Structure formats: structure tokens, C-alpha cells
Amino acid sequence: MAHAFVHDATPHASPEPRYRGRFAPSPTGPLHRGSLVTALASWLDARAHDGVWIVRMEDVDEPRCVPGAAEAILATLSRLGLHSDEPVVWQSRRHAQYEQALAALTARGLVYPCGCTRREIADSLTRVHARNSTLAYPGTCRHGLHGKTPRAWRLRVPDGEAARIRFDDRWMGPQTQDLATEVGDFVLKRADGQWAYQLAVVVDDQAQGMTDIVRGADLLDSTARQIYLQACLDAPTPRYLHVPLVLADDGEKLSKQNGAAPLVLDTPETTLSALKDAATHLGLPTSLAYAPHREDFYAAATQAWRSRHLG
């Protein structure tokens, strides 16, 4: 991107840097079928590109993290044969880097303190959008706190055409989001002092030189915010690929919060079966079901992924 307010995310200019991707779980519980799909997709994409695959533990939201969950996730990945090519990065150890990024944005006039509570924001949206309420922050504190105590820090988003972020998702196709009308100025540091996901992930992707992000479709809505924040921090924009979610019986996203069962990988057979189920969800050939061993599965799945997504 040429400057902080360019709204079209374009792929890396040629020659492209070596592929660097990551799997970034939050340690709020054990891995389940949905998280395995994301882990496998990110690993296959890295291997299909002859690239680097890194595990990053996104434990920045410390109140939600479950003791021992991070270690359990790493142990499960090891049983699956999915090993990070570089040392695991822990977001909880990178507060200084997030503080530096916030200071840089503040110095450029892109960040302001917000004193609104959630109730105040909801009330304001109700007043302004009486019948057609949106989730966009209404900008109440943009021009001052008006006597309120600072609670959070928000990033200013542009208005008009500059707010329209466009990008091509490698799975979902062309995407557009208007940050001004659909999101509004978004939080970088929360009222409880915790760093917002949007800031932490952008800072870490830049620091680790990520060229490609493969993750679940539940994060598709966050991508425009991250692309805009990348531009504000003079960071390159990676390519994105969002895989379809694994849904629970009630049609909601399968997650730790709604009681998703942890993976059971107590034998080579159950491990291989879990991998094959994940591959099926990713639309890979049913012939993978006949792979007799994990190594055979990975070799065939990598080639299948290469044919489907790199061809």
C-alpha cells in the first residue's frame, strides 16, 4: 500500500518473498474438530508453497485463557505431527511491542481515548439509528471525552470511499467492507487494559513476516480492519484464505465456548481418522480416506491442496 489510507489490498509484488504462514490458536480450551481444520489447512498451504509454518499462541486475552490449555494444544499438534518450523511465539510476552505500535499510531493522530461504556454505545446507536441500528461505533469520543474518564483507545477510520476496504480472499473470493458504516472507529486497547485482538495480530504478523494468513471464516469480518491497520503501521498486507467453519448441531460455529468435544488422538488410527475428517471438510479428494499411514496422508493431502489452491 502506498500510504495509510489506500483501500485496495493488492498481492505482493514480484518477486514474492518466501511463503510464511501460521496457525494461531487461543488457549481457551483444547483443540477440537474445528480448530484441527484450520491447523491442517494452514499447514497444507505452507507445505504446498514449500514455505514456513509457525505456531503462535494467541494468549493476549489473558482473562479468557485456561491454565494448561496452551501446553495441551502444543501436545495435540505434536501427536498430529504438526510441528512449528520456528519457536512458538506467545502474545502474552509481547506487550512492549503492542505498546510501541499504539504509541506510533497515537503520535500520528490516528488514535484517541474513549470513555464510553457498552451501554452508552448501545443507547447512542438506538438514538441515531432508531429503526435500522448498526454495530458501527458512532464516534461519540472522536472530538473529546467531554468529562468522561478514558476507558479504551480507538483507531480512527476514514470516511467516504477511503473507508471502503477491498481484498480478494483465496477461498471466499472478492470482499468489500465499509469501515465507517459497518465498523466505526475500533478498539486497540480495551477498558480492562487488555490488548485488542486486531492490534496484536497485525503487530505480530508484521514482526514475523507473514505472507499468507489461513484461518477460519469467522475471522473474515476482521480482515478489513486488519488491512487498514496494516496500512496505518506501514506493514505489508498478506494474502488471505478463510476456510469454511465446522458447525455444531445447532448450526453455530463449533467452539470451545459452546462445548466442542476435544480431539481424541489416543491411537495412530484415531489420529489418522481425525485428519481425514478434516480433509473431507476442506473439500479434498475422498481418495485420501485410503491413505494407510499419517505420512502417506500428508503427502497426498499436500499434493491435493497444491492442485486445488495453487493451480
GROMACS .gro file of C-alpha atoms in nm:
model
  311
    1MET     CA    1   0.000   0.000   0.000
    2ALA     CA    2   0.125   0.342  -0.087
    3HIS     CA    3   0.005   0.524   0.226
    4ALA     CA    4  -0.217   0.484   0.527
    5PHE     CA    5  -0.548   0.539   0.351
    6VAL     CA    6  -0.519   0.330   0.035
    7HIS     CA    7  -0.815   0.093   0.041
    8ASP     CA    8  -0.731  -0.175  -0.215
    9ALA     CA    9  -0.526  -0.466  -0.081
   10THR     CA   10  -0.306  -0.596  -0.360
   11PRO     CA   11  -0.092  -0.913  -0.358
   12HIS     CA   12   0.281  -0.898  -0.303
   13ALA     CA   13   0.477  -0.751  -0.590
   14SER     CA   14   0.703  -0.990  -0.780
   15PRO     CA   15   0.941  -1.137  -0.682
   16GLU     CA   16   0.748  -1.266  -0.384
   17PRO     CA   17   0.918  -1.339  -0.051
   18ARG     CA   18   0.929  -1.696   0.068
   19TYR     CA   19   0.591  -1.810   0.200
   20ARG     CA   20   0.544  -1.770   0.574
   21GLY     CA   21   0.221  -1.881   0.737
   22ARG     CA   22   0.095  -1.958   1.085
   23PHE     CA   23  -0.157  -2.138   1.300
   24ALA     CA   24  -0.258  -1.911   1.588
   25PRO     CA   25  -0.488  -2.080   1.841
   26SER     CA   26  -0.624  -1.911   2.153
   27PRO     CA   27  -0.560  -2.127   2.463
   28THR     CA   28  -0.915  -2.108   2.593
   29GLY     CA   29  -0.954  -2.486   2.581
   30PRO     CA   30  -0.830  -2.797   2.396
   31LEU     CA   31  -0.820  -2.835   2.019
   32HIS     CA   32  -1.143  -2.967   1.864
   33ARG     CA   33  -1.256  -3.066   1.515
   34GLY     CA   34  -1.297  -2.705   1.405
   35SER     CA   35  -0.952  -2.596   1.516
   36LEU     CA   36  -0.799  -2.905   1.354
   37VAL     CA   37  -0.949  -2.800   1.019
   38THR     CA   38  -0.779  -2.461   1.050
   39ALA     CA   39  -0.449  -2.610   1.165
   40LEU     CA   40  -0.446  -2.860   0.879
   41ALA     CA   41  -0.539  -2.601   0.617
   42SER     CA   42  -0.267  -2.360   0.729
   43TRP     CA   43  -0.007  -2.640   0.740
   44LEU     CA   44  -0.104  -2.775   0.396
   45ASP     CA   45  -0.092  -2.428   0.242
   46ALA     CA   46   0.257  -2.371   0.381
   47ARG     CA   47   0.381  -2.711   0.264
   48ALA     CA   48   0.219  -2.673  -0.079
   49HIS     CA   49   0.412  -2.347  -0.119
   50ASP     CA   50   0.736  -2.503   0.015
   51GLY     CA   51   0.713  -2.243   0.286
   52VAL     CA   52   0.748  -2.195   0.661
   53TRP     CA   53   0.471  -2.285   0.909
   54ILE     CA   54   0.476  -2.131   1.255
   55VAL     CA   55   0.262  -2.178   1.564
   56ARG     CA   56   0.172  -1.861   1.753
   57MET     CA   57  -0.011  -1.885   2.083
   58GLU     CA   58  -0.264  -1.601   2.088
   59ASP     CA   59  -0.292  -1.572   2.465
   60VAL     CA   60  -0.313  -1.192   2.469
   61ASP     CA   61  -0.664  -1.204   2.619
   62GLU     CA   62  -0.532  -1.343   2.944
   63PRO     CA   63  -0.861  -1.347   3.142
   64ARG     CA   64  -1.007  -1.594   2.890
   65CYS     CA   65  -0.707  -1.826   2.881
   66VAL     CA   66  -0.740  -2.160   3.059
   67PRO     CA   67  -0.438  -2.277   3.261
   68GLY     CA   68  -0.264  -2.563   3.085
   69ALA     CA   69  -0.459  -2.520   2.760
   70ALA     CA   70  -0.162  -2.386   2.563
   71GLU     CA   71   0.054  -2.681   2.661
   72ALA     CA   72  -0.230  -2.920   2.575
   73ILE     CA   73  -0.270  -2.761   2.233
   74LEU     CA   74   0.101  -2.797   2.160
   75ALA     CA   75   0.095  -3.159   2.275
   76THR     CA   76  -0.202  -3.232   2.046
   77LEU     CA   77  -0.026  -3.072   1.749
   78SER     CA   78   0.278  -3.286   1.824
   79ARG     CA   79   0.066  -3.603   1.823
   80LEU     CA   80  -0.070  -3.494   1.485
   81GLY     CA   81   0.284  -3.449   1.353
   82LEU     CA   82   0.230  -3.075   1.307
   83HIS     CA   83   0.546  -2.911   1.437
   84SER     CA   84   0.625  -2.540   1.419
   85ASP     CA   85   0.921  -2.466   1.194
   86GLU     CA   86   1.032  -2.189   1.431
   87PRO     CA   87   0.998  -2.138   1.807
   88VAL     CA   88   0.642  -2.080   1.924
   89VAL     CA   89   0.558  -1.713   1.981
   90TRP     CA   90   0.348  -1.619   2.285
   91GLN     CA   91   0.149  -1.298   2.262
   92SER     CA   92   0.141  -1.261   2.640
   93ARG     CA   93   0.515  -1.189   2.623
   94ARG     CA   94   0.486  -0.912   2.364
   95HIS     CA   95   0.312  -0.630   2.549
   96ALA     CA   96   0.603  -0.393   2.485
   97GLN     CA   97   0.566  -0.436   2.108
   98TYR     CA   98   0.194  -0.359   2.123
   99GLU     CA   99   0.263  -0.052   2.336
  100GLN     CA  100   0.514   0.072   2.079
  101ALA     CA  101   0.262   0.029   1.797
  102LEU     CA  102  -0.007   0.216   1.994
  103ALA     CA  103   0.237   0.498   2.067
  104ALA     CA  104   0.330   0.525   1.699
  105LEU     CA  105  -0.035   0.546   1.595
  106THR     CA  106  -0.109   0.799   1.868
  107ALA     CA  107   0.182   1.018   1.755
  108ARG     CA  108   0.026   1.027   1.408
  109GLY     CA  109  -0.310   1.138   1.546
  110LEU     CA  110  -0.479   0.812   1.449
  111VAL     CA  111  -0.577   0.700   1.799
  112TYR     CA  112  -0.794   0.864   2.064
  113PRO     CA  113  -0.919   0.775   2.413
  114CYS     CA  114  -1.279   0.663   2.450
  115GLY     CA  115  -1.480   0.692   2.770
  116CYS     CA  116  -1.796   0.514   2.650
  117THR     CA  117  -1.940   0.212   2.822
  118ARG     CA  118  -2.109  -0.060   2.618
  119ARG     CA  119  -2.446   0.057   2.746
  120GLU     CA  120  -2.375   0.416   2.635
  121ILE     CA  121  -2.272   0.298   2.288
  122ALA     CA  122  -2.588   0.087   2.259
  123ASP     CA  123  -2.805   0.379   2.372
  124SER     CA  124  -2.636   0.612   2.125
  125LEU     CA  125  -2.689   0.368   1.838
  126THR     CA  126  -3.054   0.336   1.931
  127ARG     CA  127  -3.099   0.713   1.922
  128VAL     CA  128  -2.912   0.766   1.594
  129HIS     CA  129  -3.040   0.458   1.411
  130ALA     CA  130  -3.383   0.423   1.566
  131ARG     CA  131  -3.511   0.161   1.320
  132ASN     CA  132  -3.203   0.044   1.140
  133SER     CA  133  -2.938   0.011   1.407
  134THR     CA  134  -2.582  -0.081   1.303
  135LEU     CA  135  -2.293  -0.208   1.510
  136ALA     CA  136  -2.066   0.076   1.398
  137TYR     CA  137  -1.925   0.284   1.682
  138PRO     CA  138  -2.095   0.625   1.649
  139GLY     CA  139  -1.780   0.829   1.715
  140THR     CA  140  -1.901   0.975   2.044
  141CYS     CA  141  -1.550   1.048   2.180
  142ARG     CA  142  -1.383   1.137   1.848
  143HIS     CA  143  -1.363   1.505   1.939
  144GLY     CA  144  -1.303   1.476   2.311
  145LEU     CA  145  -1.407   1.292   2.624
  146HIS     CA  146  -1.649   1.562   2.744
  147GLY     CA  147  -1.559   1.497   3.105
  148LYS     CA  148  -1.556   1.118   3.080
  149THR     CA  149  -1.269   0.904   3.212
  150PRO     CA  150  -1.062   0.734   2.938
  151ARG     CA  151  -1.152   0.366   2.920
  152ALA     CA  152  -1.030   0.235   2.585
  153TRP     CA  153  -0.823   0.350   2.288
  154ARG     CA  154  -0.976   0.358   1.941
  155LEU     CA  155  -0.830   0.385   1.590
  156ARG     CA  156  -0.987   0.649   1.367
  157VAL     CA  157  -1.120   0.512   1.041
  158PRO     CA  158  -1.162   0.733   0.734
  159ASP     CA  159  -1.488   0.843   0.580
  160GLY     CA  160  -1.624   0.804   0.229
  161GLU     CA  161  -1.451   0.596  -0.035
  162ALA     CA  162  -1.131   0.574   0.171
  163ALA     CA  163  -1.324   0.367   0.427
  164ARG     CA  164  -1.410   0.100   0.168
  165ILE     CA  165  -1.160  -0.185   0.205
  166ARG     CA  166  -1.141  -0.438  -0.078
  167PHE     CA  167  -0.944  -0.761  -0.091
  168ASP     CA  168  -0.952  -1.096  -0.267
  169ASP     CA  169  -0.986  -1.394  -0.039
  170ARG     CA  170  -0.830  -1.707  -0.186
  171TRP     CA  171  -1.130  -1.918  -0.081
  172MET     CA  172  -1.420  -1.674  -0.041
  173GLY     CA  173  -1.344  -1.451  -0.340
  174PRO     CA  174  -1.369  -1.069  -0.365
  175GLN     CA  175  -1.461  -0.895  -0.040
  176THR     CA  176  -1.559  -0.538   0.045
  177GLN     CA  177  -1.627  -0.374   0.379
  178ASP     CA  178  -1.702  -0.011   0.458
  179LEU     CA  179  -1.525   0.053   0.787
  180ALA     CA  180  -1.704   0.380   0.853
  181THR     CA  181  -2.059   0.245   0.823
  182GLU     CA  182  -2.010  -0.119   0.922
  183VAL     CA  183  -1.748  -0.095   1.198
  184GLY     CA  184  -1.662   0.260   1.302
  185ASP     CA  185  -1.353   0.357   1.499
  186PHE     CA  186  -1.242   0.030   1.655
  187VAL     CA  187  -1.073  -0.056   1.982
  188LEU     CA  188  -0.698  -0.124   2.004
  189LYS     CA  189  -0.670  -0.135   2.383
  190ARG     CA  190  -0.970  -0.233   2.592
  191ALA     CA  191  -1.118  -0.077   2.901
  192ASP     CA  192  -0.980  -0.364   3.113
  193GLY     CA  193  -0.627  -0.287   2.993
  194GLN     CA  194  -0.608  -0.590   2.764
  195TRP     CA  195  -0.482  -0.552   2.409
  196ALA     CA  196  -0.741  -0.596   2.138
  197TYR     CA  197  -0.703  -0.888   1.901
  198GLN     CA  198  -0.690  -0.656   1.598
  199LEU     CA  199  -0.376  -0.476   1.715
  200ALA     CA  200  -0.193  -0.781   1.848
  201VAL     CA  201  -0.245  -0.990   1.535
  202VAL     CA  202  -0.134  -0.713   1.297
  203VAL     CA  203   0.178  -0.632   1.501
  204ASP     CA  204   0.273  -0.999   1.524
  205ASP     CA  205   0.205  -1.079   1.159
  206GLN     CA  206   0.433  -0.791   1.061
  207ALA     CA  207   0.705  -0.889   1.310
  208GLN     CA  208   0.701  -1.250   1.191
  209GLY     CA  209   0.699  -1.157   0.823
  210MET     CA  210   0.375  -1.340   0.746
  211THR     CA  211   0.299  -1.351   0.374
  212ASP     CA  212  -0.019  -1.560   0.398
  213ILE     CA  213  -0.296  -1.595   0.656
  214VAL     CA  214  -0.507  -1.913   0.652
  215ARG     CA  215  -0.777  -1.918   0.919
  216GLY     CA  216  -1.146  -1.980   0.984
  217ALA     CA  217  -1.424  -1.787   0.811
  218ASP     CA  218  -1.537  -1.645   1.146
  219LEU     CA  219  -1.244  -1.402   1.116
  220LEU     CA  220  -1.333  -1.286   0.764
  221ASP     CA  221  -1.515  -0.987   0.912
  222SER     CA  222  -1.197  -0.877   1.094
  223THR     CA  223  -0.982  -0.871   0.782
  224ALA     CA  224  -1.074  -0.524   0.657
  225ARG     CA  225  -0.987  -0.375   0.995
  226GLN     CA  226  -0.654  -0.553   0.992
  227ILE     CA  227  -0.575  -0.440   0.637
  228TYR     CA  228  -0.646  -0.079   0.734
  229LEU     CA  229  -0.436  -0.110   1.049
  230GLN     CA  230  -0.152  -0.264   0.848
  231ALA     CA  231  -0.156   0.043   0.625
  232CYS     CA  232  -0.151   0.274   0.927
  233LEU     CA  233   0.156   0.089   1.058
  234ASP     CA  234   0.327   0.079   0.716
  235ALA     CA  235   0.306  -0.301   0.726
  236PRO     CA  236   0.262  -0.519   0.416
  237THR     CA  237  -0.074  -0.685   0.357
  238PRO     CA  238  -0.061  -1.066   0.346
  239ARG     CA  239  -0.277  -1.281   0.124
  240TYR     CA  240  -0.581  -1.425   0.298
  241LEU     CA  241  -0.763  -1.757   0.281
  242HIS     CA  242  -1.061  -1.820   0.509
  243VAL     CA  243  -1.180  -2.181   0.533
  244PRO     CA  244  -1.543  -2.280   0.600
  245LEU     CA  245  -1.632  -2.332   0.963
  246VAL     CA  246  -1.718  -2.662   1.125
  247LEU     CA  247  -2.067  -2.616   1.269
  248ALA     CA  248  -2.223  -2.764   1.580
  249ASP     CA  249  -2.557  -2.946   1.571
  250ASP     CA  250  -2.741  -2.618   1.635
  251GLY     CA  251  -2.581  -2.457   1.331
  252GLU     CA  252  -2.348  -2.236   1.533
  253LYS     CA  253  -1.970  -2.233   1.498
  254LEU     CA  254  -1.814  -2.529   1.674
  255SER     CA  255  -1.607  -2.373   1.951
  256LYS     CA  256  -1.468  -2.425   2.296
  257GLN     CA  257  -1.731  -2.183   2.427
  258ASN     CA  258  -2.023  -2.400   2.314
  259GLY     CA  259  -1.877  -2.720   2.448
  260ALA     CA  260  -1.695  -2.862   2.146
  261ALA     CA  261  -1.550  -3.200   2.236
  262PRO     CA  262  -1.170  -3.216   2.243
  263LEU     CA  263  -0.993  -3.429   1.986
  264VAL     CA  264  -0.932  -3.788   2.088
  265LEU     CA  265  -0.596  -3.894   1.947
  266ASP     CA  266  -0.509  -4.191   2.165
  267THR     CA  267  -0.400  -4.422   1.881
  268PRO     CA  268  -0.247  -4.381   1.534
  269GLU     CA  269  -0.583  -4.488   1.392
  270THR     CA  270  -0.786  -4.221   1.570
  271THR     CA  271  -0.527  -3.958   1.477
  272LEU     CA  272  -0.542  -4.052   1.110
  273SER     CA  273  -0.922  -4.063   1.121
  274ALA     CA  274  -0.938  -3.708   1.264
  275LEU     CA  275  -0.706  -3.582   0.991
  276LYS     CA  276  -0.913  -3.748   0.720
  277ASP     CA  277  -1.233  -3.593   0.858
  278ALA     CA  278  -1.067  -3.250   0.849
  279ALA     CA  279  -0.953  -3.306   0.491
  280THR     CA  280  -1.307  -3.400   0.389
  281HIS     CA  281  -1.439  -3.077   0.540
  282LEU     CA  282  -1.179  -2.888   0.336
  283GLY     CA  283  -1.312  -3.047   0.016
  284LEU     CA  284  -1.003  -3.255  -0.053
  285PRO     CA  285  -1.043  -3.578  -0.254
  286THR     CA  286  -1.218  -3.869  -0.089
  287SER     CA  287  -0.929  -4.087  -0.206
  288LEU     CA  288  -0.735  -3.952   0.094
  289ALA     CA  289  -0.952  -4.179   0.306
  290TYR     CA  290  -0.748  -4.473   0.181
  291ALA     CA  291  -0.410  -4.338   0.295
  292PRO     CA  292  -0.280  -4.613   0.526
  293HIS     CA  293  -0.047  -4.401   0.739
  294ARG     CA  294  -0.016  -4.043   0.856
  295GLU     CA  295   0.287  -3.974   0.639
  296ASP     CA  296   0.106  -4.105   0.330
  297PHE     CA  297  -0.194  -3.889   0.416
  298TYR     CA  298   0.016  -3.573   0.449
  299ALA     CA  299   0.197  -3.632   0.121
  300ALA     CA  300  -0.127  -3.694  -0.071
  301ALA     CA  301  -0.313  -3.409   0.104
  302THR     CA  302  -0.034  -3.161   0.027
  303GLN     CA  303  -0.043  -3.252  -0.341
  304ALA     CA  304  -0.423  -3.229  -0.345
  305TRP     CA  305  -0.410  -2.886  -0.179
  306ARG     CA  306  -0.146  -2.771  -0.427
  307SER     CA  307  -0.362  -2.879  -0.720
  308ARG     CA  308  -0.673  -2.709  -0.582
  309HIS     CA  309  -0.536  -2.383  -0.444
  310LEU     CA  310  -0.214  -2.320  -0.635
  311GLY     CA  311  -0.312  -2.445  -0.978
   0.00000   0.00000   0.00000
